[in-house]
PDB file of C-alpha atoms in Angstrom:
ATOM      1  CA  UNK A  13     -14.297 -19.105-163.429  1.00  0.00           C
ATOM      2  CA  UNK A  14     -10.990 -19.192-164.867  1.00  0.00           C
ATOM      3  CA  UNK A  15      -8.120 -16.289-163.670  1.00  0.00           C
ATOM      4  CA  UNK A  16      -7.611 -14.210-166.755  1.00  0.00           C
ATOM      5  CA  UNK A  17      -3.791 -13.322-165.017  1.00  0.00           C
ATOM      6  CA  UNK A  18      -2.822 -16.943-165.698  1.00  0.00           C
ATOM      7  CA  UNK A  19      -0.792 -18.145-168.206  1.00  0.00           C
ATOM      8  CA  UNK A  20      -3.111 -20.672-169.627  1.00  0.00           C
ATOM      9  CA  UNK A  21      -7.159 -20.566-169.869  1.00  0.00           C
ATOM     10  CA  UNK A  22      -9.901 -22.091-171.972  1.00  0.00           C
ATOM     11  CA  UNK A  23     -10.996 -20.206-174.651  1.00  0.00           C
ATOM     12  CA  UNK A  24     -13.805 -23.075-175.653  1.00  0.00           C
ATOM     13  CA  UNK A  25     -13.909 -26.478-174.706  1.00  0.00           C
ATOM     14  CA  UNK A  26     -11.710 -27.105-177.759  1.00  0.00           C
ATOM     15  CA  UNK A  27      -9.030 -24.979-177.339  1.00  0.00           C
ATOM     16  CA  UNK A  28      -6.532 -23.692-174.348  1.00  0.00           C
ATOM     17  CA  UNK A  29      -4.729 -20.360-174.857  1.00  0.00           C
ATOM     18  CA  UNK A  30      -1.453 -19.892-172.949  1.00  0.00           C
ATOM     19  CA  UNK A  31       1.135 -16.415-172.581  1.00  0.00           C
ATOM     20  CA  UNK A  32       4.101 -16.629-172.241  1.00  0.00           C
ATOM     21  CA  UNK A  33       7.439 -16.333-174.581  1.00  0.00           C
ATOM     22  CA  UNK A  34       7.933 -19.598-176.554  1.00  0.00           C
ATOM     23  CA  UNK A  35      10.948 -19.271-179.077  1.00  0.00           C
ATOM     24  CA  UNK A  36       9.871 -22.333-180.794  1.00  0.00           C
ATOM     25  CA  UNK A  37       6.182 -21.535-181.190  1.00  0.00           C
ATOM     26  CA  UNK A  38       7.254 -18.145-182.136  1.00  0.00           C
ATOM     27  CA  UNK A  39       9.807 -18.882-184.790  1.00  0.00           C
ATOM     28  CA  UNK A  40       6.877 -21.515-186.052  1.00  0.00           C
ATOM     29  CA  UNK A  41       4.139 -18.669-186.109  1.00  0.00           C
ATOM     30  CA  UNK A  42       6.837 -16.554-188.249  1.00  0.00           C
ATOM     31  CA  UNK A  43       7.194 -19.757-190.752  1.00  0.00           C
ATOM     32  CA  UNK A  44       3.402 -20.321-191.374  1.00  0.00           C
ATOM     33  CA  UNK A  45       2.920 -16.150-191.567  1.00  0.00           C
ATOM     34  CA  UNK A  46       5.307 -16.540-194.099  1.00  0.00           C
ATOM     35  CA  UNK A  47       3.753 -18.999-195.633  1.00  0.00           C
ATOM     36  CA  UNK A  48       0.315 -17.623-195.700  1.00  0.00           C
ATOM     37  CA  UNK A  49       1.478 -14.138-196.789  1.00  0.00           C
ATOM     38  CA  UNK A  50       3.906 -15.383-199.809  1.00  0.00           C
ATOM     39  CA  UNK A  51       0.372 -17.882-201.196  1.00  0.00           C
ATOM     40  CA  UNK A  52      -1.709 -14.775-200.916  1.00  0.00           C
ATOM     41  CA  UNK A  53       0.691 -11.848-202.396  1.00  0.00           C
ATOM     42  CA  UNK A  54       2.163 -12.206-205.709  1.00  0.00           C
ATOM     43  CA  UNK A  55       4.810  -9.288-205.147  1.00  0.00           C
ATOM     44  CA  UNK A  56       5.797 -11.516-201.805  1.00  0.00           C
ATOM     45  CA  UNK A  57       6.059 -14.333-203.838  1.00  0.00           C
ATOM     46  CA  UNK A  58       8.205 -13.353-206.235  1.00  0.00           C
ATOM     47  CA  UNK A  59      10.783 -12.552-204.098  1.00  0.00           C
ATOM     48  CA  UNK A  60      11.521 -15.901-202.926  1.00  0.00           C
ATOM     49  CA  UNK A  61      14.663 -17.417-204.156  1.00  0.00           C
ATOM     50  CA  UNK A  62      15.913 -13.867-204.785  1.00  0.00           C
ATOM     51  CA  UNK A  63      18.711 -12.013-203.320  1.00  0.00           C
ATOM     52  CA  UNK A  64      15.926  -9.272-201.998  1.00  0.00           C
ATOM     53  CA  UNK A  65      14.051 -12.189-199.998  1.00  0.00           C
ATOM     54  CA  UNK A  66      16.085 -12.184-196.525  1.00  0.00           C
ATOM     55  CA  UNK A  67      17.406  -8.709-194.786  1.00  0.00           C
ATOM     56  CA  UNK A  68      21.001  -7.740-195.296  1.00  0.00           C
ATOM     57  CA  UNK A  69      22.441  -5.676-192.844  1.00  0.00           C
ATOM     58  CA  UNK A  70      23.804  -2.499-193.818  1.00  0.00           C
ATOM     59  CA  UNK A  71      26.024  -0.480-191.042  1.00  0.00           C
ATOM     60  CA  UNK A  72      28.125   2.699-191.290  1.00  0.00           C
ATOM     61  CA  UNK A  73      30.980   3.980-188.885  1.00  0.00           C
ATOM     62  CA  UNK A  74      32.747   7.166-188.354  1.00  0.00           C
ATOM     63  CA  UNK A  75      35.592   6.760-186.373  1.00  0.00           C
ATOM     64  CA  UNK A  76      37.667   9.669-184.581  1.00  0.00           C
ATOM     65  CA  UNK A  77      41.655  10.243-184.873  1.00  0.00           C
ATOM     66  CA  UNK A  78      41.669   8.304-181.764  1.00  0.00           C
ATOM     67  CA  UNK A  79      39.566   5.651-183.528  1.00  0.00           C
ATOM     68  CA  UNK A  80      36.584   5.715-181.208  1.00  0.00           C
ATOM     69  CA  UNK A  81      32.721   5.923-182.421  1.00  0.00           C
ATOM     70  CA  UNK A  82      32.084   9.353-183.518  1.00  0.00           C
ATOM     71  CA  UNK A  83      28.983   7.996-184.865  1.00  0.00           C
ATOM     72  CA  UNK A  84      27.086   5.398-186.438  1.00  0.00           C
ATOM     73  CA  UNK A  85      24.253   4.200-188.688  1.00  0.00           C
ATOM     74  CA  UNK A  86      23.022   0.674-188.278  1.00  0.00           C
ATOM     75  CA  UNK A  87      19.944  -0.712-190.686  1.00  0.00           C
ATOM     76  CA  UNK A  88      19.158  -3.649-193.163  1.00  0.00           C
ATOM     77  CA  UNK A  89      18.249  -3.405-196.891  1.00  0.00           C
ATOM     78  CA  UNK A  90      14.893  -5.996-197.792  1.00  0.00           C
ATOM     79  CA  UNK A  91      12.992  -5.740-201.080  1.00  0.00           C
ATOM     80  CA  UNK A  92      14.569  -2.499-202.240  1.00  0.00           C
ATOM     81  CA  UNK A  93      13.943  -0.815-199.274  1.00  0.00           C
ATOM     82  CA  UNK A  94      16.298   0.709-196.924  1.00  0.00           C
ATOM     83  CA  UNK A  95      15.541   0.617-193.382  1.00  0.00           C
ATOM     84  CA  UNK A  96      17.171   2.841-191.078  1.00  0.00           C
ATOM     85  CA  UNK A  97      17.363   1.184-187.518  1.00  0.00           C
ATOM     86  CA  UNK A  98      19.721   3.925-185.749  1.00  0.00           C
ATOM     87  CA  UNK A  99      21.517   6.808-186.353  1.00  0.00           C
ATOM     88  CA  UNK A 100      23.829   8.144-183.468  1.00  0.00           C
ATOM     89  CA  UNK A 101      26.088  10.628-183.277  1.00  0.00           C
ATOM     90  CA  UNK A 102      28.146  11.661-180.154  1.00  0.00           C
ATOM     91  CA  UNK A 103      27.447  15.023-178.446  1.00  0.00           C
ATOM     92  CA  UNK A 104      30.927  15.763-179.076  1.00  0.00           C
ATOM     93  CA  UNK A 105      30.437  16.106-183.070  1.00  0.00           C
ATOM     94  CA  UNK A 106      27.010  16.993-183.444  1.00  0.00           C
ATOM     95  CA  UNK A 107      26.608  19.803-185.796  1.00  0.00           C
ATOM     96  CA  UNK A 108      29.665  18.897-187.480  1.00  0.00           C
ATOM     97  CA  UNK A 109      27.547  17.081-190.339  1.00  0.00           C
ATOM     98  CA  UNK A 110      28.137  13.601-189.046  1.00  0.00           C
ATOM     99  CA  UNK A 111      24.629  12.296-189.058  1.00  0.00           C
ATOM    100  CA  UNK A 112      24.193  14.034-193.061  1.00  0.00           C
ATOM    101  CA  UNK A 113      27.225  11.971-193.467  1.00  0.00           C
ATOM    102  CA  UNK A 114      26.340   8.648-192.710  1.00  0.00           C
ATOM    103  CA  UNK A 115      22.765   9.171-194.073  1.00  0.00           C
ATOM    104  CA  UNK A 116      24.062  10.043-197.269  1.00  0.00           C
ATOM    105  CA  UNK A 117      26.701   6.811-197.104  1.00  0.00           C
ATOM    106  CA  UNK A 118      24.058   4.225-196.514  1.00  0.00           C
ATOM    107  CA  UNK A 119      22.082   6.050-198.713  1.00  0.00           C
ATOM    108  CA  UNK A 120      24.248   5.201-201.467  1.00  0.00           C
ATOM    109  CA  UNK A 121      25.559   1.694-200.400  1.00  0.00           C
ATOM    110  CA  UNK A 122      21.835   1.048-200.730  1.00  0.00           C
ATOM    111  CA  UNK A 123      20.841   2.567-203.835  1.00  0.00           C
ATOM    112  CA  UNK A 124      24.768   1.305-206.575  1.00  0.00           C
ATOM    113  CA  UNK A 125      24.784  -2.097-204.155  1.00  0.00           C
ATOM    114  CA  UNK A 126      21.330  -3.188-203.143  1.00  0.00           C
ATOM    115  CA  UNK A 127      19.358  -1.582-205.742  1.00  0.00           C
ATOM    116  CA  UNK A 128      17.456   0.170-203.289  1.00  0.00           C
ATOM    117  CA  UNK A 129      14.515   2.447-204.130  1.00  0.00           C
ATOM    118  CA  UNK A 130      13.389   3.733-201.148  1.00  0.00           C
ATOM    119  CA  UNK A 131      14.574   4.593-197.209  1.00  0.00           C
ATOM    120  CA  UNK A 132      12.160   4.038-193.924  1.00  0.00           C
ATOM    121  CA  UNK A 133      13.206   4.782-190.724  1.00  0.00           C
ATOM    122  CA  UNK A 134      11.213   5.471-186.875  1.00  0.00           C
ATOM    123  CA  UNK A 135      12.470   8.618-184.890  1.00  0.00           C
ATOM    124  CA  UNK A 136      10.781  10.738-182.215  1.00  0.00           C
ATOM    125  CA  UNK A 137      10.129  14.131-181.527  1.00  0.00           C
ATOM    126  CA  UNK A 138      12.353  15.192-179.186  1.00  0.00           C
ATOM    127  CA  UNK A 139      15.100  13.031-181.757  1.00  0.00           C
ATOM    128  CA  UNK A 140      15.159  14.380-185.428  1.00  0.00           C
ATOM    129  CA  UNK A 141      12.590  14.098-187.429  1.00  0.00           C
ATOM    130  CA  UNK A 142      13.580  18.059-188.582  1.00  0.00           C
ATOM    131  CA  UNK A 143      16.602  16.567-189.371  1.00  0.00           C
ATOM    132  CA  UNK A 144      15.200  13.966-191.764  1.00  0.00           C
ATOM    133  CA  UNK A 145      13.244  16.332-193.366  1.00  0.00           C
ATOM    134  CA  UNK A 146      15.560  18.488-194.074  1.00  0.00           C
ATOM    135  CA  UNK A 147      17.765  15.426-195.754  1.00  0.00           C
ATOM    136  CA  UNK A 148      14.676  15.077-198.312  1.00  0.00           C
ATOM    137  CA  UNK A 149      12.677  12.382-195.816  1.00  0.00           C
ATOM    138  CA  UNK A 150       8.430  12.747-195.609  1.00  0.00           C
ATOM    139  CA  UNK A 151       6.630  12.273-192.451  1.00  0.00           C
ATOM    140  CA  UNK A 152       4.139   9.324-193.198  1.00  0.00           C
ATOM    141  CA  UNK A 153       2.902   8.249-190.067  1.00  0.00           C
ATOM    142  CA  UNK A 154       2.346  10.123-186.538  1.00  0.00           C
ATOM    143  CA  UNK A 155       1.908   7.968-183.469  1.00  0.00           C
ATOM    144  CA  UNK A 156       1.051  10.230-180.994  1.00  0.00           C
ATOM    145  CA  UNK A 157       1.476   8.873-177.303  1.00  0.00           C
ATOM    146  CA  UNK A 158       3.896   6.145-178.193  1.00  0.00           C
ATOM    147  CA  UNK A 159       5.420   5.747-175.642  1.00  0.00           C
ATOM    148  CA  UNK A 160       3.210   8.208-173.749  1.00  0.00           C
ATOM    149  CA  UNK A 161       4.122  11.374-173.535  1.00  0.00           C
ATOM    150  CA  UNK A 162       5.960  10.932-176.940  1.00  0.00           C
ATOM    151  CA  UNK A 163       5.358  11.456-180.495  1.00  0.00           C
ATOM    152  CA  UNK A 164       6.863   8.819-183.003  1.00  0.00           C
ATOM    153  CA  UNK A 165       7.308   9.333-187.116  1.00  0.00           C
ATOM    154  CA  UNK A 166       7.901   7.549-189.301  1.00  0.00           C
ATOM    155  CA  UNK A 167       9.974   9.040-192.388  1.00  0.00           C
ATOM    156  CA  UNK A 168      10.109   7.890-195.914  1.00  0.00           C
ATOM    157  CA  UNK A 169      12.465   8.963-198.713  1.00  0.00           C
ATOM    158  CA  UNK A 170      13.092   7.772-202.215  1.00  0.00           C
ATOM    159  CA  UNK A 171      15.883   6.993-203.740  1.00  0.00           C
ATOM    160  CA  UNK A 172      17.294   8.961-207.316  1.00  0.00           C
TER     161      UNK A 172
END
């Protein structure tokens, strides 16, 4: 009987499945995923050969007088969607409107540069998704547990 801890097995007599990270494999599994998804989806489709096809990083700084991070906002814009990645601001300046701020900043770079629609973005509970709410953001998807003990959301807003 094969060890199911190893990092290759048989799954049939024609086939051999193997773990492991494999940058090659993997960026080769993106390509054909590609592939497959832009043949079966029409919107995916026609976005290729657009501007809106690959991400385009989108980052926002707020500097202090001594011109270190005060905060920071750090996402990509893809298919007129916004997607926030992180928003930090130091302990220092919280409450000082910092995180509104730079919301509100890549907000707008999105929406007059990208033609954006729409803003996603993951937080968790002990985070701020109160805060995103309260900037006009809906909770559309609870994960509780994830990572245990912790409750993720993920946040949608769209875009005037």
């Amino acid at each position: 009987m094969q060890n199911w801890l190893s990092d290759a097995f048989m799954v049939s007599r024609m086939f051999r499945m193997e773990t492991g990270v494999d940058r090659q494999r993997r960026d080769l599994l993106r390509f054909r995923l590609r592939e497959t998804n832009t043949a079966a989806s029409p919107v995916l489709r026609a976005l290729r050969g657009t501007p809106d096809e690959r991400e385009s990083p989108l980052h926002v700084w707020i500097l202090d007088d001594a011109d270190r991070l005060a905060g920071g906002l750090v996402g990509h814009t893809w298919a007129t969607w916004l997607h926030v990645t992180y928003l930090w601001v130091d302990d220092r300046h919280r409450g000082a409107g910092l995180g509104s701020t730079l919301l509100a900043q890549a907000e707008r770079m999105a929406r007059r540069e990208r033609g954006c629609a729409a803003v996603r973005l993951e937080t968790w509970d002990f985070q701020a998704p109160r805060f995103y709410q309260k900037q006009g953001y809906e909770v559309v998807c609870v994960i509780p547990d994830y990572p245990p003990g912790i409750t993720e959301y993920t946040l949608t807003k769209r875009l005037s």
